[in-house]
JSON list of C-alpha atoms and ligand atoms in Angstrom, two decimals:
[
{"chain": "A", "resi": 250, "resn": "UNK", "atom": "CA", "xyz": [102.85, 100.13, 122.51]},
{"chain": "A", "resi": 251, "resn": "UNK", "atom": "CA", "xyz": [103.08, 102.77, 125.37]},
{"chain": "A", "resi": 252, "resn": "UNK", "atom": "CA", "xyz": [104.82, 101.53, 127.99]},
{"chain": "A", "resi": 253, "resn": "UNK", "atom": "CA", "xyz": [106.39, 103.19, 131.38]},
{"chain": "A", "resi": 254, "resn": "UNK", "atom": "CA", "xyz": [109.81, 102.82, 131.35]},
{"chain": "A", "resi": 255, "resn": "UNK", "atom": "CA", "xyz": [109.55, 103.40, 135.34]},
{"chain": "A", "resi": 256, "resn": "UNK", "atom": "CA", "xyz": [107.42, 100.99, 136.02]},
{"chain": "A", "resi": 257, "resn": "UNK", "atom": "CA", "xyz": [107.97, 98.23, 138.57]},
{"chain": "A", "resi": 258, "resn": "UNK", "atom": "CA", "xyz": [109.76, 95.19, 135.98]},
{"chain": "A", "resi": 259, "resn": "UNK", "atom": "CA", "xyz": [107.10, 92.99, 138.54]},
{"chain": "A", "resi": 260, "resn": "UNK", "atom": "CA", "xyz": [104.41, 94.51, 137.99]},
{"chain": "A", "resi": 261, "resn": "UNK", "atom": "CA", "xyz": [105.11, 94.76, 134.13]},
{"chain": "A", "resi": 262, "resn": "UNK", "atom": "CA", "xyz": [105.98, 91.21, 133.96]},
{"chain": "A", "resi": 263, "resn": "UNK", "atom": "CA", "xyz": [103.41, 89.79, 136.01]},
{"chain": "A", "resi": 264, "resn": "UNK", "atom": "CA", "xyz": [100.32, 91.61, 134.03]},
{"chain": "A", "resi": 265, "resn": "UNK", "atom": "CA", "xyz": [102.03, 90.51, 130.84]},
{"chain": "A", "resi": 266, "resn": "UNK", "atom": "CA", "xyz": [101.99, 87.08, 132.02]},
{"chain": "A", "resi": 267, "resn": "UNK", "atom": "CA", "xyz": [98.24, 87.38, 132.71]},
{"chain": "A", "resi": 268, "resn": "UNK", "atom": "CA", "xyz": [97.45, 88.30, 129.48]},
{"chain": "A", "resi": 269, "resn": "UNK", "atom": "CA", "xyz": [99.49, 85.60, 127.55]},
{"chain": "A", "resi": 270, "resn": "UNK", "atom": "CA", "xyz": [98.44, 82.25, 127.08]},
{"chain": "A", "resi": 271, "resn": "UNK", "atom": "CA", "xyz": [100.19, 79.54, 129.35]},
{"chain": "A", "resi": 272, "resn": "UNK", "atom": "CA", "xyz": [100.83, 77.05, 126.01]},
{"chain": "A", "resi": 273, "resn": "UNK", "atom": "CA", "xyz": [104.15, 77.24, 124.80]},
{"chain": "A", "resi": 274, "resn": "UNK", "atom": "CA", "xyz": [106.50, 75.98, 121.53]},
{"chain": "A", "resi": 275, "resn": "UNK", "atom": "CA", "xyz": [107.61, 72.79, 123.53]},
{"chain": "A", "resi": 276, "resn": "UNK", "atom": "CA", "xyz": [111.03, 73.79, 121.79]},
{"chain": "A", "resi": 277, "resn": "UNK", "atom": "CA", "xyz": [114.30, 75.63, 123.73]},
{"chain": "A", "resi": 278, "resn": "UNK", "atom": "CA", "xyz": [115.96, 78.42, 122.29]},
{"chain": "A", "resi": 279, "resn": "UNK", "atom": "CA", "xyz": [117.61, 77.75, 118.35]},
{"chain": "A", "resi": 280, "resn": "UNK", "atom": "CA", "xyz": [120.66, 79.32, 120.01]},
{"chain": "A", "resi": 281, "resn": "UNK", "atom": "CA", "xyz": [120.75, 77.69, 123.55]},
{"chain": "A", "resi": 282, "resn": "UNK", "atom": "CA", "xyz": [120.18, 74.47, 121.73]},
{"chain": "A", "resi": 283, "resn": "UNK", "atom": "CA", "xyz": [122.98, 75.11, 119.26]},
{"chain": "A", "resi": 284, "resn": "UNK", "atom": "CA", "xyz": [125.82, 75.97, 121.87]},
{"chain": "A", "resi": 285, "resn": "UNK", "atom": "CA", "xyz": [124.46, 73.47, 124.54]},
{"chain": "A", "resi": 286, "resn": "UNK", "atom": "CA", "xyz": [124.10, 70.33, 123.08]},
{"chain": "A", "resi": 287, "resn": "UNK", "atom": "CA", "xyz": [127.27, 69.39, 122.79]},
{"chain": "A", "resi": 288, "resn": "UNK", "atom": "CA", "xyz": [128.50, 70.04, 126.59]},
{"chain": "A", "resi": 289, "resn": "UNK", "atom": "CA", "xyz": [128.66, 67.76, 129.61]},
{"chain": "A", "resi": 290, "resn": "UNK", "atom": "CA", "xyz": [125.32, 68.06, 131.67]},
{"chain": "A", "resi": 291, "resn": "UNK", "atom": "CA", "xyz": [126.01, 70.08, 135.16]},
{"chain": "A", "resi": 292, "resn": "UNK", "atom": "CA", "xyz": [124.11, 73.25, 137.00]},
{"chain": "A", "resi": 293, "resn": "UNK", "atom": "CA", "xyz": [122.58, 75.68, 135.11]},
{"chain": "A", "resi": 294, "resn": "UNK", "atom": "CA", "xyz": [120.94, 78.65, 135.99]},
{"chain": "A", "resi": 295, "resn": "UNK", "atom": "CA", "xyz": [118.32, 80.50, 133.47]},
{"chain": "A", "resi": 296, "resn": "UNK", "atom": "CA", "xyz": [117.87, 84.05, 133.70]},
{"chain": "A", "resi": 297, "resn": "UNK", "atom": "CA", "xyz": [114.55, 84.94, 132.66]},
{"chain": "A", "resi": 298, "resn": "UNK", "atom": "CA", "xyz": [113.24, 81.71, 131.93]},
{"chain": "A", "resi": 299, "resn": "UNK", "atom": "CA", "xyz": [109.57, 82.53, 131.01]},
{"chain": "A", "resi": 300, "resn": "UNK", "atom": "CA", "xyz": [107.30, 80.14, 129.94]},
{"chain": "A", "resi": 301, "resn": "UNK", "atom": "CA", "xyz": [109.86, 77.62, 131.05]},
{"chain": "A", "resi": 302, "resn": "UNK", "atom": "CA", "xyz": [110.94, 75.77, 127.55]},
{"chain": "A", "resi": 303, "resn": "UNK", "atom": "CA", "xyz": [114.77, 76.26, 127.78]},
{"chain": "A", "resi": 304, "resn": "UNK", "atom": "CA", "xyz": [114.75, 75.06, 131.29]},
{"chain": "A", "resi": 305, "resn": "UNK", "atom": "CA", "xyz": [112.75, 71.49, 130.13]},
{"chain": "A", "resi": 306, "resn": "UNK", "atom": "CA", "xyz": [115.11, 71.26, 127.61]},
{"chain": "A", "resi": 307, "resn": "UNK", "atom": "CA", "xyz": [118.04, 71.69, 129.91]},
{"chain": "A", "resi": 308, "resn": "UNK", "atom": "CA", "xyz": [116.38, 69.33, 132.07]},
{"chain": "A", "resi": 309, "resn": "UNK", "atom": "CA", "xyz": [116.01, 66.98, 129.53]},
{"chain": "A", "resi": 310, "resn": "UNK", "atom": "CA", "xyz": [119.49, 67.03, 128.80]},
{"chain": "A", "resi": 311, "resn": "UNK", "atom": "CA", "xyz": [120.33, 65.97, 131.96]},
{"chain": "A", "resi": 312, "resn": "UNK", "atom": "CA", "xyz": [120.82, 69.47, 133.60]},
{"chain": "A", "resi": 313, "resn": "UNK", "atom": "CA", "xyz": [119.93, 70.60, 137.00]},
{"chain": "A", "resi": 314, "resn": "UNK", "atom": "CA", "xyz": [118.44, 74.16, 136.77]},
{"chain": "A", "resi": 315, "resn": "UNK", "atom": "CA", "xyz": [117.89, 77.07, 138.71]},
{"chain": "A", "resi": 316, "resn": "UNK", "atom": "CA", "xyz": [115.38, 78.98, 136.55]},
{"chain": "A", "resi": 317, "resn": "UNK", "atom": "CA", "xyz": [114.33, 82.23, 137.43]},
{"chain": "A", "resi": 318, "resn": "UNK", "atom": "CA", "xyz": [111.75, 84.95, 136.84]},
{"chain": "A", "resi": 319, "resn": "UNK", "atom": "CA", "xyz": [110.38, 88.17, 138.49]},
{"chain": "A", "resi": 320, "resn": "UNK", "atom": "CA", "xyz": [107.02, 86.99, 137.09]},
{"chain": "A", "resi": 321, "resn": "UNK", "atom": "CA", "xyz": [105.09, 83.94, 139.70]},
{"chain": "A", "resi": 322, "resn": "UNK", "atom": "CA", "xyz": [103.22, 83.81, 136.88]},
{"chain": "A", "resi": 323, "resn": "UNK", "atom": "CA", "xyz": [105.33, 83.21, 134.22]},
{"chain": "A", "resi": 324, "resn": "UNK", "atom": "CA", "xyz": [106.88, 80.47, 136.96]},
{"chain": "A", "resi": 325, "resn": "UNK", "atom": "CA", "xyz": [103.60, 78.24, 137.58]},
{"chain": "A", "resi": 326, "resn": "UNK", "atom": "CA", "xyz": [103.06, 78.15, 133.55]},
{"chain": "A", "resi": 327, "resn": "UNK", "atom": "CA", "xyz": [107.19, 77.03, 133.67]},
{"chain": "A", "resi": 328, "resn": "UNK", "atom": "CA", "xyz": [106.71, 74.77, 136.78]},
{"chain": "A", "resi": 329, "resn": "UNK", "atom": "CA", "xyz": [103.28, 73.02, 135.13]},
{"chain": "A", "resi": 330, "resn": "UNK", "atom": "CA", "xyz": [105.61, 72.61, 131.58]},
{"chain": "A", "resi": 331, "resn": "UNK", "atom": "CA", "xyz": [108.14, 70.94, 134.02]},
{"chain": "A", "resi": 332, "resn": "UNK", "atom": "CA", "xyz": [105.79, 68.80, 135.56]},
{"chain": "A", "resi": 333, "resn": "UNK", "atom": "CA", "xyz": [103.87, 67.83, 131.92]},
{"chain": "A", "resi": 334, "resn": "UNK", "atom": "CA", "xyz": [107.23, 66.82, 130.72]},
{"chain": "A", "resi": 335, "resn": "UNK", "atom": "CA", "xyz": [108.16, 64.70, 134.02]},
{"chain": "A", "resi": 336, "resn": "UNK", "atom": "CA", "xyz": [111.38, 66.84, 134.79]},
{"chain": "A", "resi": 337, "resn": "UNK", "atom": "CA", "xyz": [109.98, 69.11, 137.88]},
{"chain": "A", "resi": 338, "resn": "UNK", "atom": "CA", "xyz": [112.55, 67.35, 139.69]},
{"chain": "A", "resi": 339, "resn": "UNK", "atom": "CA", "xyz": [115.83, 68.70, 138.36]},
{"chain": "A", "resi": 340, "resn": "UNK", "atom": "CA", "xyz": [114.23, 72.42, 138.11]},
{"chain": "A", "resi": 341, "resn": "UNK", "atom": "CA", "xyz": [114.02, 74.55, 140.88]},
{"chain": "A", "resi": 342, "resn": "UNK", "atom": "CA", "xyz": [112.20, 77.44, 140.23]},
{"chain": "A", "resi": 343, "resn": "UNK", "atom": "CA", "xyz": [113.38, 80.99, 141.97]},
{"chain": "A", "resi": 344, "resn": "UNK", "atom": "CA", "xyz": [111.21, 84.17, 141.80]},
{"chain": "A", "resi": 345, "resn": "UNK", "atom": "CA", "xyz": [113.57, 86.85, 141.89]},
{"chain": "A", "resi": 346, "resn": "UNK", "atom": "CA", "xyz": [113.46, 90.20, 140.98]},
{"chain": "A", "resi": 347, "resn": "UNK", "atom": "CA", "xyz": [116.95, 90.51, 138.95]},
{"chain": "A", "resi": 348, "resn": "UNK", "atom": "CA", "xyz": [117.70, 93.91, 139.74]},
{"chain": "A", "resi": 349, "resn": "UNK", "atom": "CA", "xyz": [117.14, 93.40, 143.50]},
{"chain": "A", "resi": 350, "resn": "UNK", "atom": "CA", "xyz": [118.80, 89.52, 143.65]},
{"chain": "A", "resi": 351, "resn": "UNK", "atom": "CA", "xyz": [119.99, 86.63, 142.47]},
{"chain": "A", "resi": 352, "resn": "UNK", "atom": "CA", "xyz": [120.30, 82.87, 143.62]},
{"chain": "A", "resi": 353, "resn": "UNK", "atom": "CA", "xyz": [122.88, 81.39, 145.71]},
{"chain": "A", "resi": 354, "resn": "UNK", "atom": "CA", "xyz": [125.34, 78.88, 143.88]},
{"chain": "A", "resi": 355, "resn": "UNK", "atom": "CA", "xyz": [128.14, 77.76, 141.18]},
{"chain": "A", "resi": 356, "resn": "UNK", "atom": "CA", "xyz": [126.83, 76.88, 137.69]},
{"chain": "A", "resi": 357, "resn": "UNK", "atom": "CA", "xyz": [128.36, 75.40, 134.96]},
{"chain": "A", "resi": 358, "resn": "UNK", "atom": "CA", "xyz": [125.87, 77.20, 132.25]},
{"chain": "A", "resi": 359, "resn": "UNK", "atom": "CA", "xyz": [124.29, 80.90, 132.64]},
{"chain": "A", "resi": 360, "resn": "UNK", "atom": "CA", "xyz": [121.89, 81.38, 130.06]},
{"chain": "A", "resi": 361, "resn": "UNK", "atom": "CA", "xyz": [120.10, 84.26, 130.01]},
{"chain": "A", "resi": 362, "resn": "UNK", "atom": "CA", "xyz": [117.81, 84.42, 126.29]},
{"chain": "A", "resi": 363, "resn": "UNK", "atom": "CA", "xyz": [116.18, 87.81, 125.52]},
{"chain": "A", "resi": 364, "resn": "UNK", "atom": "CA", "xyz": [116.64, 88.43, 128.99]},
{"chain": "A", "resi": 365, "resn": "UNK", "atom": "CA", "xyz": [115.24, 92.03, 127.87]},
{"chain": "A", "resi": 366, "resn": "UNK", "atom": "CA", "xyz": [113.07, 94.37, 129.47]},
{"chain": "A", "resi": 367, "resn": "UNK", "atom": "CA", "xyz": [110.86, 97.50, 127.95]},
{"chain": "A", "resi": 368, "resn": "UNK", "atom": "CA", "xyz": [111.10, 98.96, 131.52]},
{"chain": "A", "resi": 369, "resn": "UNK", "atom": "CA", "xyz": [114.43, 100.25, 132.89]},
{"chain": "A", "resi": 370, "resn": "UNK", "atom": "CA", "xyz": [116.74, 96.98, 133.84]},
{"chain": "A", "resi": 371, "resn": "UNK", "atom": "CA", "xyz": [120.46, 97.27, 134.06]},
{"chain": "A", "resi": 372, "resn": "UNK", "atom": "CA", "xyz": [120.90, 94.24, 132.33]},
{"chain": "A", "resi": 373, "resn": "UNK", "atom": "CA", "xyz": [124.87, 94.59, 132.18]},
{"chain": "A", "resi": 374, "resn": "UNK", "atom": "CA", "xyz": [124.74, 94.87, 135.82]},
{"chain": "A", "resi": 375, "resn": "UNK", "atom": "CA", "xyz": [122.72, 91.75, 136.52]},
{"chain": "A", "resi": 376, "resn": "UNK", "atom": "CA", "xyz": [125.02, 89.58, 133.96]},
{"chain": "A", "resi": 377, "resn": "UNK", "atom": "CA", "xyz": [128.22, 90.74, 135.20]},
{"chain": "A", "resi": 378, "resn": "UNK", "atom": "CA", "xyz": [126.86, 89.53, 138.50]},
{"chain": "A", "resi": 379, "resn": "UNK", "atom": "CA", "xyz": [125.63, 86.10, 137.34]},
{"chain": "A", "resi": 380, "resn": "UNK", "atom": "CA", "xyz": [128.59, 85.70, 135.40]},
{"chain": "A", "resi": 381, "resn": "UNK", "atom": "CA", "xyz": [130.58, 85.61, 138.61]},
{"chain": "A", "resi": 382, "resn": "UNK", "atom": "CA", "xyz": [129.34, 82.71, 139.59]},
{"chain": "A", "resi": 383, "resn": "UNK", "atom": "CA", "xyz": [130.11, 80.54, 136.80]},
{"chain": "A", "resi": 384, "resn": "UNK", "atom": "CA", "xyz": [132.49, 77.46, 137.39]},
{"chain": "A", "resi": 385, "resn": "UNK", "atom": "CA", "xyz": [135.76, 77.23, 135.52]},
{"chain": "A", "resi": 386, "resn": "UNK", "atom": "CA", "xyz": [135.06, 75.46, 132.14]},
{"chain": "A", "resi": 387, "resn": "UNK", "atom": "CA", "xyz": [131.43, 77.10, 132.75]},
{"chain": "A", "resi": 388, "resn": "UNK", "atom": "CA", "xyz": [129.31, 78.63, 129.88]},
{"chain": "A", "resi": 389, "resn": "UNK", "atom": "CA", "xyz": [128.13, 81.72, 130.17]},
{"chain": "A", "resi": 390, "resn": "UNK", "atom": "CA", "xyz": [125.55, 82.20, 127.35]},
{"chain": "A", "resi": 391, "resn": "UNK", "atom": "CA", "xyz": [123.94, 85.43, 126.27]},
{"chain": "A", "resi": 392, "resn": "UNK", "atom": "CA", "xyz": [121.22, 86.00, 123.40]},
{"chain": "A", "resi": 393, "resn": "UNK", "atom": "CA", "xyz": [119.87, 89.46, 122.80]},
{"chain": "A", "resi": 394, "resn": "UNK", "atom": "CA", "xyz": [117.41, 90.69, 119.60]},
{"chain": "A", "resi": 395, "resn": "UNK", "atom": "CA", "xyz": [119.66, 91.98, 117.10]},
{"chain": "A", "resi": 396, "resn": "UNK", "atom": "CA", "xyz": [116.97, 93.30, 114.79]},
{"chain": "A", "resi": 397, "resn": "UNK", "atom": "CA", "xyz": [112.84, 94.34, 115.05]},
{"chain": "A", "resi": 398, "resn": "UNK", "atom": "CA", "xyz": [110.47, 92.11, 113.84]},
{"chain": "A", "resi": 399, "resn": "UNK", "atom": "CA", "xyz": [107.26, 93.58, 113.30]},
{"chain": "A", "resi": 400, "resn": "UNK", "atom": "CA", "xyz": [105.98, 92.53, 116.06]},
{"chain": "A", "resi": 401, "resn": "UNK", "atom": "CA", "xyz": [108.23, 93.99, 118.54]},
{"chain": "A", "resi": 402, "resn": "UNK", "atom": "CA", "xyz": [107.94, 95.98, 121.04]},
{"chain": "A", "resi": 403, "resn": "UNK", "atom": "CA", "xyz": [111.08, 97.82, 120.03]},
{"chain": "A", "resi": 404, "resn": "UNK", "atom": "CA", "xyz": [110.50, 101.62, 119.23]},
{"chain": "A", "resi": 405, "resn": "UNK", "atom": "CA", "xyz": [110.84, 101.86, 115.35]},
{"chain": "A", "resi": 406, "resn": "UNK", "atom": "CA", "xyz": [114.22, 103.56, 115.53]},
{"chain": "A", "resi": 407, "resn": "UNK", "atom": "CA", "xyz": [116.21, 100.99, 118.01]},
{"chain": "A", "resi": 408, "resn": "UNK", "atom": "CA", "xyz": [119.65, 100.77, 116.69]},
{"chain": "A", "resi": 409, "resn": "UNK", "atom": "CA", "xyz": [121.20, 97.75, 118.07]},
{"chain": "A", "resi": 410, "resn": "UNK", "atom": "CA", "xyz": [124.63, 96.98, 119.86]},
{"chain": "A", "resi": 411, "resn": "UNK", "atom": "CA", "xyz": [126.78, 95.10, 117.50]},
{"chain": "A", "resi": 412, "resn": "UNK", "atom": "CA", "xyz": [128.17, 91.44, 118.94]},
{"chain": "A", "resi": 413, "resn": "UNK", "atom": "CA", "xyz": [131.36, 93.53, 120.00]},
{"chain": "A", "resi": 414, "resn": "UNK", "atom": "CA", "xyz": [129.32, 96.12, 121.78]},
{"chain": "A", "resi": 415, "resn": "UNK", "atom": "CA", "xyz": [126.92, 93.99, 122.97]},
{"chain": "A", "resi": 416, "resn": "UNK", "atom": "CA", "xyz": [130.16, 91.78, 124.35]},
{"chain": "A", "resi": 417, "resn": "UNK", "atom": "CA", "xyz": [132.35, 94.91, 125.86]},
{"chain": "A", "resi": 418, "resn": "UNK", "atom": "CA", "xyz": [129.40, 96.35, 127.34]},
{"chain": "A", "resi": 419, "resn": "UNK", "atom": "CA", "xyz": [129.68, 93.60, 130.02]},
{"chain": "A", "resi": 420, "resn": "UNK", "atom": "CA", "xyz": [132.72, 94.90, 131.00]},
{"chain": "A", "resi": 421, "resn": "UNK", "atom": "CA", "xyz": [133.79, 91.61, 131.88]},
{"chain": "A", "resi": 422, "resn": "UNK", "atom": "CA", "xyz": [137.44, 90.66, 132.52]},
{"chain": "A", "resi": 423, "resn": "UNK", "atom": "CA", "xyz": [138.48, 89.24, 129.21]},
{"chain": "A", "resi": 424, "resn": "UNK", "atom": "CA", "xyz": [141.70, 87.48, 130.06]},
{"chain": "A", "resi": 425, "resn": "UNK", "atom": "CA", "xyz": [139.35, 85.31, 132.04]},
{"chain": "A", "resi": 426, "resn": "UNK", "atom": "CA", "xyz": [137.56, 83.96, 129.34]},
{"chain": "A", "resi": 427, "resn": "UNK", "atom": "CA", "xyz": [137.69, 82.24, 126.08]},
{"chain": "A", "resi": 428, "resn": "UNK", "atom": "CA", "xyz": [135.27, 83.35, 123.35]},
{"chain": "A", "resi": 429, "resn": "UNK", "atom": "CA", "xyz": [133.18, 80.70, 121.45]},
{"chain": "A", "resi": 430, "resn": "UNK", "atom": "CA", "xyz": [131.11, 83.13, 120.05]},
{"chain": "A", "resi": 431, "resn": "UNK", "atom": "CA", "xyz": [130.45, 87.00, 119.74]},
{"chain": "A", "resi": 432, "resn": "UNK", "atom": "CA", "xyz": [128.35, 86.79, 116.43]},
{"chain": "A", "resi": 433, "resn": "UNK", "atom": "CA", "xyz": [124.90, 87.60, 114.72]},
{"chain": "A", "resi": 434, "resn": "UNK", "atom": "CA", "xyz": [122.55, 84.85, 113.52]},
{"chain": "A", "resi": 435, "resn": "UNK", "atom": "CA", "xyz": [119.96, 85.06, 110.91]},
{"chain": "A", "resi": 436, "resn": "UNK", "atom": "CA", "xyz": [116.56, 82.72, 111.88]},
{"chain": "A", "resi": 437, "resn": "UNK", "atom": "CA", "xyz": [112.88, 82.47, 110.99]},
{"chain": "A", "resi": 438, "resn": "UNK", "atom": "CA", "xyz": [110.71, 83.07, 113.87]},
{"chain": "A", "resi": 439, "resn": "UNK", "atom": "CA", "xyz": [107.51, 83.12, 114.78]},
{"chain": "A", "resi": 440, "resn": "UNK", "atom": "CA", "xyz": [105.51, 86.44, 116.57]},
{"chain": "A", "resi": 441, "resn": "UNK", "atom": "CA", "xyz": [102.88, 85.65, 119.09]},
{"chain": "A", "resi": 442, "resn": "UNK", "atom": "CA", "xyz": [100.03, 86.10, 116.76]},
{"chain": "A", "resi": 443, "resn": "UNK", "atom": "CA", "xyz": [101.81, 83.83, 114.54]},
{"chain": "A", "resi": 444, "resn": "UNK", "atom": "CA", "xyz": [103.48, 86.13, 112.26]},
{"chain": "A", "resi": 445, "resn": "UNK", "atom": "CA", "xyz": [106.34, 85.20, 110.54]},
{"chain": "A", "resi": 446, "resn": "UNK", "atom": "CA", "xyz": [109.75, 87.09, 109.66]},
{"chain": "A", "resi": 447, "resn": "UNK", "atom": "CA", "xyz": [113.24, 86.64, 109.44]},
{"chain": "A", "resi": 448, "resn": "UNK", "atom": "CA", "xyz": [114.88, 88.10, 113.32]},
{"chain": "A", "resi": 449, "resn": "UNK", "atom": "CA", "xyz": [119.13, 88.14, 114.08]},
{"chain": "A", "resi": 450, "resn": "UNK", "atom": "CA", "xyz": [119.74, 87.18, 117.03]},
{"chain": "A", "resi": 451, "resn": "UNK", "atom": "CA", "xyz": [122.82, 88.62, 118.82]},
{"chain": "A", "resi": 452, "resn": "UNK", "atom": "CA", "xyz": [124.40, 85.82, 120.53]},
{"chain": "A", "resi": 453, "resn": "UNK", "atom": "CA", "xyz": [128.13, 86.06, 123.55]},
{"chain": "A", "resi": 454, "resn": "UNK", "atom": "CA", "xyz": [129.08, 82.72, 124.56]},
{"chain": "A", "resi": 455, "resn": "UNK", "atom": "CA", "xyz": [131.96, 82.95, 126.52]},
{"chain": "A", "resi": 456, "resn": "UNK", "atom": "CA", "xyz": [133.84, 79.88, 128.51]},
{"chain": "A", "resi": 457, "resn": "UNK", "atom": "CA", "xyz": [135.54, 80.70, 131.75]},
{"chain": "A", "resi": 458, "resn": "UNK", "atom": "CA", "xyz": [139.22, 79.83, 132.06]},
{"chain": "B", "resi": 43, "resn": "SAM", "atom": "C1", "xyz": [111.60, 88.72, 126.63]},
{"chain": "B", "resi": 43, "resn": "SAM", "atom": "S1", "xyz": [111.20, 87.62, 127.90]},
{"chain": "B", "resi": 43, "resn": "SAM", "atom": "C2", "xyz": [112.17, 86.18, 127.47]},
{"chain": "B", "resi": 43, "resn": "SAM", "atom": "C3", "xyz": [111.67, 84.92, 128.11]},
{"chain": "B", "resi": 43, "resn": "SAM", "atom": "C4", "xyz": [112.42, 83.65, 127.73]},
{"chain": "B", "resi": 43, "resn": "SAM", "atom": "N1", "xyz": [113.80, 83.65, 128.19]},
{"chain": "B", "resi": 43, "resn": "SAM", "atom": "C5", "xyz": [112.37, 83.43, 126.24]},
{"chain": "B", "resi": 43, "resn": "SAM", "atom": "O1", "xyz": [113.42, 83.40, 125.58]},
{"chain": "B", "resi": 43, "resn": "SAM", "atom": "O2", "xyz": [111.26, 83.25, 125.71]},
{"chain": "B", "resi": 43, "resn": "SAM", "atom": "C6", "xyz": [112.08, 88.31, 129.27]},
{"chain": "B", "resi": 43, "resn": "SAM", "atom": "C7", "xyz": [111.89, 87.51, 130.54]},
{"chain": "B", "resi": 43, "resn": "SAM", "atom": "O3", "xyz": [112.69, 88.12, 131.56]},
{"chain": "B", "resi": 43, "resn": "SAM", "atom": "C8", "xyz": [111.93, 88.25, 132.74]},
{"chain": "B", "resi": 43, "resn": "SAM", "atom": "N2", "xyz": [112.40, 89.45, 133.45]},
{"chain": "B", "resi": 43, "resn": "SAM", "atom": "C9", "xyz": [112.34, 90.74, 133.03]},
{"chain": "B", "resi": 43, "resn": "SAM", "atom": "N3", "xyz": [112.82, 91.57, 133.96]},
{"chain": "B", "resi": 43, "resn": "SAM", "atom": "C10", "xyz": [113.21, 90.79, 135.01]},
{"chain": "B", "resi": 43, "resn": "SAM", "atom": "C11", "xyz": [113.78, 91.06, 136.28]},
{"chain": "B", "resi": 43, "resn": "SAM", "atom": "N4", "xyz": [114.03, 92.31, 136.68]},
{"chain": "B", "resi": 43, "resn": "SAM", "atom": "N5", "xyz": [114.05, 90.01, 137.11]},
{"chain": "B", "resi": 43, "resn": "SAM", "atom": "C12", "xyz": [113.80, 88.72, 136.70]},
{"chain": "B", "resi": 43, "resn": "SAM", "atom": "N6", "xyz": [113.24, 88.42, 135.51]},
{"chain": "B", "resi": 43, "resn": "SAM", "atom": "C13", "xyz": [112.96, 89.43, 134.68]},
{"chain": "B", "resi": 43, "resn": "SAM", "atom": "C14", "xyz": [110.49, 88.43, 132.25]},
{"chain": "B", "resi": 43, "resn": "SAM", "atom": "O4", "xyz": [109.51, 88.12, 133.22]},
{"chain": "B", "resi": 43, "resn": "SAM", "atom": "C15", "xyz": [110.46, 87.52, 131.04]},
{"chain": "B", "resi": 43, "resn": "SAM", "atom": "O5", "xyz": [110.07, 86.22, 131.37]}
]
C-alpha cells in the first residue's frame, strides 16, 4: 500500500472509513477485555475508538465513556453500534483530531488499542497527554501491534519497539505509577478479508499511584 505519510490523519481516516464496511466483531479488544474486567466501573476515555466495539463493551460493563475519533465516520458506525446495543447513553462520542486536541475531564481508564496511524502522528505525545488526566488508582492502558500479519499495512521491514521501549518511549514519570503489565501477547486474529494468522500484541498497563 502507498500511502502519504503527510497526509492530513482526517482525511486518511475518514476515506478509510468510507471504504470499510460499518459491521463489526460485536467483541472488545482480547487485551482491553483481559485487564478490564476485573476493575470497578468509572470514566473511561477511548482513544481511537473506531468502529466503536471496546466502547459497547465498556459500556456494558457499566462504564461511562468518552470515545473518540478523528474519523465522523468511523463515529456514526460507533454511535449506531451504541445505539443497536441500547448503551448510547453512557457513550459520548468526541470527534477530535488527536494531534490538535483532546477532551476535557478525569478518567479512571485510558485505553487507547492500535491507536496507530500510517500517516505521521506523534503518538507518544498524544498519550503522555491523555495520561495526565488519569485519576489516582486510574488505568492507563496501551496496546500496540507487536508483529505484521500479512495483512498489514506495515512496510515489510518494520522492526518493532520491544514492551520496554514501547513503555520508556512515553517518557512518563515512573515513580508515579505501578506497572501491571509491560509484556507481549501471542493471539489468533482475524484480517479484514478474513485471513487468519497468529499477531503479538504489545500491551503497557500502568496504574497511577
Ligand atoms: C488502527 S485503528 C484502531 C481502531 C480501534 N481502536 C481498534 O482497535 O479496532 C486506529 C484508529 O485511530 C484513529 N485515529 C488515527 N489518527 C487519529 C488522530 N490523529 N486523532 C484521533 N483519532 C485518530 C483512526 O481513525 C482509527 O479509528
Amino acid at each position: 500500500m502507498n500511502i502519504d505519510p503527510k497526509m492530513d490523519p482526517r482525511k486518511f481516516w475518514q476515506e478509510t472509513y468510507e471504504k470499510a464496511s460499518p459491521q463489526t466483531s460485536g467483541k472488545p479488544s482480547a487485551i482491553l477485555e483481559r485487564f478490564v474486567k476485573d476493575r470497578t466501573a468509572g470514566c473511561a476515555l477511548e482513544l481511537g475508538c473506531g468502529k466503536g466495539d471496546d466502547a459497547v463493551w465498556l459500556a456494558k460493563q457499566g462504564w461511562t465513556v468518552t470515545a473518540v475519533d478523528v474519523s465522523e465516520t468511523a463515529l456514526g458506525y460507533a454511535r449506531a453500534n451504541a445505539e443497536r446495543n441500547g448503551v448510547e447513553h453512557q457513550i459520548t462520542f468526541e470527534a477530535h483530531d488527536l494531534t490538535k486536541s483532546l477532551p476535557d475531564g478525569v478518567f479512571d481508564l485510558v485505553s487507547a488499542q492500535f491507536l496507530q496511524s500510517p500517516v505521521e502522528f506523534p503518538r507518544e505525545a498524544v498519550l503522555n497527554r491523555a495520561a495526565a488526566m488519569i485519576a489516582k488508582g486510574g488505568l492507563l492502558l496501551v496496546t500496540t501491534h507487536g508483529s505484521r500479519p500479512s495483512w498489514s499495512w506495515a512496510p515489510e521491514d518494520t522492526v518493532f519497539p520491544t514492551p520496554q521501549e514501547a513503555l520508556y518511549a512515553l517518557t512518563l514519570d515512573h515513580t508515579r505509577w505501578r506497572q501491571i503489565a509491560v509484556d507481549n501477547f501471542e493471539r489468533m486474529a482475524t484480517g479484514p478479508k478474513g485471513e487468519k494468522g497468529s499477531v503479538i500484541d504489545t500491551v503497557i498497563a500502568l496504574e497511577r499511584l
